[in-house]
Structure formats: structure tokens, C-alpha cells
CSV table of C-alpha atoms and ligand atoms in Angstrom, one decimal:
chain,number,residue,atom,x,y,z
A,247,UNK,CA,160.0,100.1,197.2
A,248,UNK,CA,156.9,101.7,196.9
A,249,UNK,CA,156.1,101.4,193.2
A,250,UNK,CA,153.6,103.7,191.7
A,251,UNK,CA,149.8,102.1,190.3
A,252,UNK,CA,148.4,104.5,187.5
A,253,UNK,CA,144.1,104.1,189.1
A,254,UNK,CA,141.4,105.1,187.3
A,255,UNK,CA,140.2,107.1,190.3
A,256,UNK,CA,142.5,108.8,193.4
A,257,UNK,CA,143.2,106.9,195.8
A,258,UNK,CA,141.7,107.6,199.7
A,259,UNK,CA,144.5,107.9,202.2
A,260,UNK,CA,143.9,106.7,206.1
A,261,UNK,CA,140.8,105.5,205.6
A,262,UNK,CA,140.7,102.8,208.3
A,263,UNK,CA,142.0,105.5,210.7
A,264,UNK,CA,138.8,107.4,209.1
A,265,UNK,CA,136.0,105.3,209.5
A,266,UNK,CA,137.6,104.1,213.3
A,267,UNK,CA,136.6,107.9,214.8
A,268,UNK,CA,133.8,107.7,212.1
A,269,UNK,CA,131.8,104.3,213.2
A,270,UNK,CA,132.4,106.1,216.9
A,271,UNK,CA,130.1,109.1,215.9
A,272,UNK,CA,126.1,108.9,215.7
A,273,UNK,CA,126.7,108.3,212.0
A,274,UNK,CA,123.6,109.8,210.9
A,275,UNK,CA,124.8,112.9,208.3
A,276,UNK,CA,129.0,113.2,207.4
A,277,UNK,CA,129.6,115.7,205.7
A,278,UNK,CA,132.6,114.7,203.3
A,279,UNK,CA,133.5,118.7,202.7
A,280,UNK,CA,136.1,117.9,199.6
A,281,UNK,CA,134.8,114.5,197.8
A,282,UNK,CA,137.6,114.3,195.1
A,283,UNK,CA,136.7,111.3,193.1
A,284,UNK,CA,134.0,110.0,196.2
A,285,UNK,CA,137.2,107.5,198.1
A,286,UNK,CA,136.2,107.9,202.1
A,287,UNK,CA,132.5,108.8,201.3
A,288,UNK,CA,132.4,105.1,199.0
A,289,UNK,CA,133.7,103.8,202.2
A,290,UNK,CA,132.1,105.3,204.6
A,291,UNK,CA,128.7,104.2,202.4
A,292,UNK,CA,129.8,100.6,202.9
A,293,UNK,CA,131.1,100.7,206.5
A,294,UNK,CA,127.5,102.3,208.2
A,295,UNK,CA,124.7,101.6,206.8
A,296,UNK,CA,122.2,104.3,207.8
A,297,UNK,CA,124.4,106.9,207.1
A,298,UNK,CA,123.6,110.0,204.5
A,299,UNK,CA,127.1,111.9,202.8
A,300,UNK,CA,127.0,115.1,202.1
A,301,UNK,CA,129.8,115.1,199.0
A,302,UNK,CA,130.8,118.5,198.8
A,303,UNK,CA,134.2,119.9,196.0
A,304,UNK,CA,134.6,123.2,194.2
A,305,UNK,CA,135.7,121.1,191.1
A,306,UNK,CA,132.9,120.2,188.5
A,307,UNK,CA,134.0,116.8,187.9
A,308,UNK,CA,135.0,115.8,191.0
A,309,UNK,CA,130.9,116.2,191.8
A,310,UNK,CA,130.4,114.3,188.5
A,311,UNK,CA,132.7,110.8,188.9
A,312,UNK,CA,131.8,110.6,192.4
A,313,UNK,CA,127.9,110.4,192.6
A,314,UNK,CA,128.8,108.8,189.2
A,315,UNK,CA,130.7,106.6,190.5
A,316,UNK,CA,128.7,106.2,193.8
A,317,UNK,CA,125.6,105.6,193.2
A,318,UNK,CA,126.6,102.7,191.1
A,319,UNK,CA,126.5,100.5,194.9
A,320,UNK,CA,124.8,103.9,196.1
A,321,UNK,CA,122.0,103.3,198.2
A,322,UNK,CA,120.1,106.6,197.8
A,323,UNK,CA,122.9,108.2,200.5
A,324,UNK,CA,124.6,110.5,198.6
A,325,UNK,CA,124.4,113.2,196.9
A,326,UNK,CA,127.5,115.2,195.5
A,327,UNK,CA,127.3,119.3,195.6
A,328,UNK,CA,129.5,121.6,193.9
A,329,UNK,CA,130.5,124.2,196.4
A,330,UNK,CA,132.6,125.7,198.3
A,331,UNK,CA,133.5,124.6,202.5
A,332,UNK,CA,134.4,128.2,203.6
A,333,UNK,CA,130.7,128.5,202.9
A,334,UNK,CA,130.0,125.2,205.0
A,335,UNK,CA,127.4,127.1,206.5
A,336,UNK,CA,124.8,128.5,203.7
A,337,UNK,CA,124.8,125.0,203.0
A,338,UNK,CA,123.1,122.9,205.8
A,339,UNK,CA,121.4,125.9,205.6
A,340,UNK,CA,120.8,125.4,201.6
A,341,UNK,CA,120.2,121.7,202.4
A,342,UNK,CA,118.2,121.5,205.9
A,343,UNK,CA,120.9,120.4,207.9
A,344,UNK,CA,121.0,121.2,211.3
A,345,UNK,CA,123.2,118.4,212.7
A,346,UNK,CA,125.9,116.4,211.5
A,347,UNK,CA,127.8,113.7,212.4
A,348,UNK,CA,130.6,113.7,211.5
A,349,UNK,CA,132.8,115.8,209.4
A,350,UNK,CA,135.9,115.0,207.1
A,351,UNK,CA,138.9,117.3,204.8
A,352,UNK,CA,141.2,115.5,203.7
A,353,UNK,CA,143.4,118.6,201.9
A,354,UNK,CA,145.1,118.9,198.9
A,355,UNK,CA,144.9,117.8,195.2
A,356,UNK,CA,143.8,115.1,194.3
A,357,UNK,CA,145.2,112.2,192.5
A,358,UNK,CA,141.8,112.8,189.4
A,359,UNK,CA,143.5,116.8,188.4
A,360,UNK,CA,146.8,116.1,188.5
A,361,UNK,CA,146.3,113.5,185.7
A,362,UNK,CA,144.5,115.4,183.9
A,363,UNK,CA,147.7,117.6,181.8
A,364,UNK,CA,144.8,120.1,180.4
A,365,UNK,CA,144.3,121.4,184.2
A,366,UNK,CA,148.2,121.6,184.5
A,367,UNK,CA,148.5,121.3,188.6
A,368,UNK,CA,151.8,118.3,187.1
A,369,UNK,CA,155.3,119.3,186.0
A,370,UNK,CA,155.8,115.8,184.4
A,371,UNK,CA,153.8,117.8,181.3
A,372,UNK,CA,153.7,120.3,179.8
A,373,UNK,CA,150.1,122.5,179.4
A,374,UNK,CA,148.8,125.9,180.5
A,375,UNK,CA,149.5,126.6,183.3
A,376,UNK,CA,145.5,126.7,184.9
A,377,UNK,CA,146.1,125.0,188.4
A,378,UNK,CA,142.5,126.2,189.6
A,379,UNK,CA,140.4,123.2,190.9
A,380,UNK,CA,137.2,125.8,191.1
A,381,UNK,CA,137.2,126.9,187.1
A,382,UNK,CA,135.1,130.2,188.5
A,383,UNK,CA,138.2,131.5,190.0
A,384,UNK,CA,139.9,134.2,188.0
A,385,UNK,CA,143.1,134.4,188.0
A,386,UNK,CA,145.1,130.7,187.2
A,387,UNK,CA,148.6,130.6,187.9
A,388,UNK,CA,150.0,132.1,184.4
A,389,UNK,CA,147.6,135.0,186.2
A,390,UNK,CA,150.1,134.6,189.3
A,391,UNK,CA,153.8,135.1,187.1
A,392,UNK,CA,153.0,138.2,185.1
A,393,UNK,CA,151.1,140.0,187.8
A,394,UNK,CA,152.7,139.2,190.9
A,395,UNK,CA,156.1,141.3,192.5
A,396,UNK,CA,158.9,139.7,192.3
A,397,UNK,CA,158.9,139.8,196.6
A,398,UNK,CA,155.2,137.8,196.1
A,399,UNK,CA,156.7,135.3,194.5
A,400,UNK,CA,159.1,135.1,196.3
A,401,UNK,CA,156.5,135.3,199.4
A,402,UNK,CA,154.8,132.7,198.0
A,403,UNK,CA,157.1,129.8,197.3
A,404,UNK,CA,159.2,129.8,200.5
A,405,UNK,CA,155.9,130.4,202.1
A,406,UNK,CA,153.8,127.1,200.6
A,407,UNK,CA,156.5,125.7,199.3
A,408,UNK,CA,159.1,125.7,201.3
A,409,UNK,CA,161.6,126.4,199.1
A,410,UNK,CA,164.8,127.1,199.9
A,411,UNK,CA,166.2,128.9,196.4
A,412,UNK,CA,162.6,130.5,196.3
A,413,UNK,CA,164.8,133.6,195.9
A,414,UNK,CA,167.1,132.8,192.9
A,415,UNK,CA,164.2,131.2,191.3
A,416,UNK,CA,161.4,134.5,191.7
A,417,UNK,CA,164.3,136.3,190.0
A,418,UNK,CA,164.7,133.8,187.4
A,419,UNK,CA,160.7,134.1,187.1
A,420,UNK,CA,161.0,138.2,186.6
A,421,UNK,CA,163.7,137.6,184.2
A,422,UNK,CA,162.7,135.5,182.2
A,423,UNK,CA,158.6,137.5,181.8
A,424,UNK,CA,160.3,140.0,180.5
A,425,UNK,CA,161.1,138.4,177.4
A,426,UNK,CA,158.2,136.2,177.2
A,427,UNK,CA,155.2,135.6,179.3
A,428,UNK,CA,155.7,132.4,181.0
A,429,UNK,CA,152.2,130.3,180.0
A,430,UNK,CA,153.6,127.0,180.2
A,431,UNK,CA,154.2,124.6,183.2
A,432,UNK,CA,156.9,123.3,180.6
A,433,UNK,CA,158.0,126.7,180.5
A,434,UNK,CA,158.2,128.0,184.9
A,435,UNK,CA,159.5,123.6,184.8
A,436,UNK,CA,162.3,125.1,182.8
A,437,UNK,CA,162.5,128.5,184.3
A,438,UNK,CA,163.6,126.2,187.6
A,439,UNK,CA,165.8,124.1,186.1
A,440,UNK,CA,167.4,127.6,185.1
A,441,UNK,CA,167.5,129.1,188.9
A,442,UNK,CA,169.1,126.4,190.9
A,443,UNK,CA,172.3,125.5,191.0
A,444,UNK,CA,173.8,123.2,189.9
A,445,UNK,CA,174.3,121.1,193.2
A,446,UNK,CA,170.7,121.4,194.1
A,447,UNK,CA,169.9,119.4,191.2
A,448,UNK,CA,171.0,116.4,192.4
A,449,UNK,CA,168.0,115.8,195.2
A,450,UNK,CA,166.2,113.1,194.9
A,451,UNK,CA,163.2,115.5,195.2
A,452,UNK,CA,161.5,117.0,191.4
A,453,UNK,CA,163.2,120.5,191.6
A,454,UNK,CA,160.4,121.8,190.6
A,455,UNK,CA,158.4,120.1,192.4
A,456,UNK,CA,158.0,122.8,195.9
A,457,UNK,CA,157.4,125.9,193.1
A,458,UNK,CA,154.4,123.5,191.8
A,459,UNK,CA,153.0,122.7,194.9
A,460,UNK,CA,153.5,126.9,196.3
A,461,UNK,CA,152.3,127.8,193.3
A,462,UNK,CA,148.6,125.6,194.0
A,463,UNK,CA,148.3,126.8,196.9
A,464,UNK,CA,148.4,130.2,196.1
A,465,UNK,CA,146.1,130.1,192.9
A,466,UNK,CA,143.8,128.5,195.0
A,467,UNK,CA,144.1,130.3,198.0
A,468,UNK,CA,144.0,127.2,200.2
A,469,UNK,CA,145.0,128.4,203.2
A,470,UNK,CA,142.9,131.5,204.0
A,471,UNK,CA,140.3,130.6,205.9
A,472,UNK,CA,140.8,127.5,206.4
A,473,UNK,CA,141.0,128.0,210.1
A,474,UNK,CA,137.8,129.9,210.8
A,475,UNK,CA,136.2,126.7,208.2
A,476,UNK,CA,137.6,123.9,210.5
A,477,UNK,CA,135.9,125.9,213.4
A,478,UNK,CA,132.9,126.6,211.7
A,479,UNK,CA,133.3,122.8,210.9
A,480,UNK,CA,132.8,121.8,214.3
A,481,UNK,CA,130.3,124.4,215.8
A,482,UNK,CA,128.5,122.2,213.3
A,483,UNK,CA,128.4,118.3,215.1
A,484,UNK,CA,126.2,117.0,216.9
A,485,UNK,CA,127.6,116.2,220.7
A,486,UNK,CA,129.8,113.6,219.9
A,487,UNK,CA,130.5,113.9,216.5
A,488,UNK,CA,133.3,114.4,215.1
A,489,UNK,CA,135.9,117.0,213.2
A,490,UNK,CA,138.3,114.8,210.5
A,491,UNK,CA,141.2,116.6,209.0
A,492,UNK,CA,143.8,115.4,206.9
A,493,UNK,CA,147.1,117.7,206.0
A,494,UNK,CA,149.8,117.0,203.6
A,495,UNK,CA,151.9,120.4,204.2
A,496,UNK,CA,152.9,121.3,207.7
A,497,UNK,CA,151.5,124.7,207.2
A,498,UNK,CA,148.6,123.5,206.6
A,499,UNK,CA,148.8,121.3,209.8
A,500,UNK,CA,149.6,123.4,212.0
A,501,UNK,CA,146.9,125.4,210.7
A,502,UNK,CA,144.6,122.7,212.2
A,503,UNK,CA,146.4,121.3,215.7
A,504,UNK,CA,146.3,125.7,216.9
A,505,UNK,CA,142.1,124.9,215.8
A,506,UNK,CA,142.0,122.5,217.2
A,507,UNK,CA,144.1,124.0,220.5
A,508,UNK,CA,141.5,126.4,220.8
A,509,UNK,CA,138.7,125.2,220.7
A,510,UNK,CA,139.4,122.8,223.5
A,511,UNK,CA,140.6,125.3,224.9
A,512,UNK,CA,137.0,127.4,224.8
A,513,UNK,CA,134.7,125.2,224.4
A,514,UNK,CA,133.4,121.9,225.3
A,515,UNK,CA,136.0,119.1,222.9
A,516,UNK,CA,137.8,116.8,222.8
A,517,UNK,CA,141.0,116.1,220.6
A,518,UNK,CA,141.4,112.3,220.2
A,519,UNK,CA,145.0,113.0,218.7
A,520,UNK,CA,147.2,114.1,221.3
A,521,UNK,CA,149.8,113.5,218.8
A,522,UNK,CA,148.7,112.8,215.6
A,523,UNK,CA,148.1,110.0,213.3
A,524,UNK,CA,150.9,109.0,210.4
A,525,UNK,CA,149.9,107.1,207.7
A,526,UNK,CA,151.1,103.4,208.5
A,527,UNK,CA,154.8,101.6,206.3
A,528,UNK,CA,152.4,99.3,204.7
A,529,UNK,CA,150.2,102.0,203.7
A,530,UNK,CA,152.7,104.1,202.1
A,531,UNK,CA,154.7,101.2,200.5
A,532,UNK,CA,151.1,101.4,198.6
A,533,UNK,CA,150.0,104.3,198.1
A,534,UNK,CA,153.1,107.0,198.7
A,535,UNK,CA,151.1,110.4,198.9
A,536,UNK,CA,150.3,108.8,201.8
A,537,UNK,CA,153.3,109.6,203.1
A,538,UNK,CA,153.1,113.0,204.4
A,539,UNK,CA,149.5,112.9,204.8
A,540,UNK,CA,148.8,113.6,208.8
A,541,UNK,CA,145.6,113.4,210.4
A,542,UNK,CA,144.0,115.1,213.1
A,543,UNK,CA,140.2,115.0,214.8
A,544,UNK,CA,138.7,116.5,217.6
A,545,UNK,CA,134.6,115.4,219.1
A,546,UNK,CA,132.3,117.9,220.3
A,547,UNK,CA,132.1,116.9,224.0
A,548,UNK,CA,133.8,114.9,225.8
A,549,UNK,CA,135.1,111.6,224.9
A,550,UNK,CA,132.8,109.0,224.5
A,551,UNK,CA,129.6,111.7,224.7
A,552,UNK,CA,127.4,111.1,222.1
B,706,LIG,C1,142.8,115.2,198.5
B,706,LIG,S1,142.1,115.7,197.5
B,706,LIG,C2,140.2,114.3,197.7
B,706,LIG,C3,139.7,113.0,197.7
B,706,LIG,C4,139.1,112.4,197.9
B,706,LIG,N1,139.3,112.3,200.1
B,706,LIG,C5,138.6,111.0,198.0
B,706,LIG,O1,138.6,110.0,198.4
B,706,LIG,O2,138.0,111.6,196.1
B,706,LIG,C6,140.9,117.2,197.5
B,706,LIG,C7,139.5,118.0,197.3
B,706,LIG,O3,139.7,118.7,197.3
B,706,LIG,C8,138.9,120.0,197.0
B,706,LIG,N2,138.6,121.2,197.2
B,706,LIG,C9,139.8,121.9,197.7
B,706,LIG,N3,139.2,123.1,198.0
B,706,LIG,C10,138.6,123.0,198.2
B,706,LIG,C11,136.7,123.6,198.4
B,706,LIG,N4,137.5,124.8,199.1
B,706,LIG,N5,135.9,123.6,198.8
B,706,LIG,C12,135.8,121.9,198.2
B,706,LIG,N6,136.4,121.4,197.9
B,706,LIG,C13,137.7,121.4,198.4
B,706,LIG,C14,139.6,120.1,195.5
B,706,LIG,O4,138.6,120.1,194.0
B,706,LIG,C15,140.4,118.2,195.6
B,706,LIG,O5,139.0,117.2,194.9
């Protein structure tokens, strides 16, 4: 059985697999597009002494935490920047980067974000329903619950949460908000609970988990332009450079898979993971979050070219 240990930092997933591909590339400049607490960046820096790593995140705390953490060991080879990976071209112009050796996307939410109760990502503690990774975003999760129509809510919960009781939950949200605004995680958990048929409550997965995931994806618009962002990242790779993407959701993985196929069909590109890579059993035991992780890699040019 897996056991979850509360750690100071987010525990990065599939580090050795990521390193294996990065160490094959030229390793001049690496861009970690979702730096979080810097777990992947730190391992890259430790294992590749001449590499400079840029860490990007929309979350201010991720930027300060990763910079502080890595500064303790670094080497002056790391810079964390608050930036949206959907603006990678502009990032490269701003920092004078012509070509990148490797780009990493580790999508989803970090465990630090989940643990910070006041950010409203977790269904396990009562807090305001915020869920914004980037505080500059205008709409919180509570705003979406207040403003979206029943059909829109149903679509979000079904598509992003893969929740089979999406209609019941959306209807219950609409009914409840007529009585009072739904502004806390606790209220939403209650609403979901009362929408669920009795039998479904025996499911080992918490009844609110899928809806919370869906709402987080909608609040942060996580899937929009993902394919385009990957294509832009690929276009910035030097010959032999690699684009590595870790996803935790089937919709995200489908976007990555299809984007990679298109790149391979139209450009000089090689998909290095003909079969998607999954975390090993032993990793899943120590880090249950890795259970749903899927890793795909595409290389600029032919395999072995650099
Ligand atoms: C799974 S965590 C990354 C964890 C990291 N690999 C580590 O080892 O600590 C994903 C991160 O992506 C960030 N993120 C989400 N959307 C983003 C975007 N559009 N641009 C930049 N960062 C983003 C989140 O704020 C979060 O910190």
C-alpha cells in the first residue's frame, strides 16, 4: 500500500525518466515551464553541471520558493520567473534565448498549492473557493459556480472531471445558489454529497474529487492553447533538443499525443515515447500522485541527431 508523507516541498514525479532524456540532449539551456517547488529543476542542475535552467510559473509562491530552494545549492545557474508558458516565445525574446536544449512541462497542480488551505484547491479542508494558480486571473472557482449556466457547469464537470453524475451535480449547484451563494469548499462538498446517489458514495474515490479537479481546470483554463504552447516550445528546440511533457488527466494526454503526432508528420521530429511512459510500481508506492502520470517526449530532428 502506498503511504503519503507530508513533505516540505512538492515531490516531483518520474524524475529519473525526465533526466534520462535531458542528459541525452546538449544541455545548454533548459526551460522548466511549470517549475512549482523546483523539484525537477533541482535534479537537472545537480546532474548536469553546465546547464542553465529557467523555471517558469504563474504562481508567485512557486517562483519565490523554487528560487530560494535552489539558491541554497546553486550554482548561479537557475532563474525563476513569473511567466505564463503560453507566452514562451515572448519569454525567450525577453531573456535573449535563441534555442533551448530541453523544455519540460509537468502539468496540473502542485501539492504545495493543494496544501495551502486558503487557496481553495482541496476538498479536504474548508476554505474560500478560489483555485486560481495565477492571482491575476479575474474569476475564481466561486465566480464560475455563481455565473455559469447549468449546461455549462454540466459540461465542465463531465469533460474536465470525467464525472458520470455531472448533470445531477450541476443541477444541485444551480438549486443551491438560488438559496445562497456557494463560496467555500465546504459548501461545494456538501452540494456534491447531496447530489450523489446513495450507492455512489461507497466509491473509494472521494465524491468531490472529480468535480474539484474539473473546477480547477476551468478556473485556470488549463487546457486552452496547450497544443499551441507545445508546438511553440518544440519550435524553440535546438537540433536534438527534447520536449518532455508529464500529464495527469486523459484530456491533457490526448492533446499531447495528437500534437506530437502532428509535429512528427509535418516537421523533422521524432516521438521518443512510442508507448507512453508510466511511473514504476515502486514510485507509485512512495508517491501515489505518480499513479496517473503519463510522460511523453518528442525530439527535434532524427533520434541521435544533435
Ligand atoms: C505539478 S506542478 C509542477 C511541480 C514541479 N515539477 C516540481 O517539481 O515542484 C505544476 C505547476 O504548473 C504551474 N502552472 C500551471 N499553469 C501554468 C502556466 N500557464 N504557466 C506557467 N506555470 C503554470 C502551477 O502553478 C504549478 O506550480
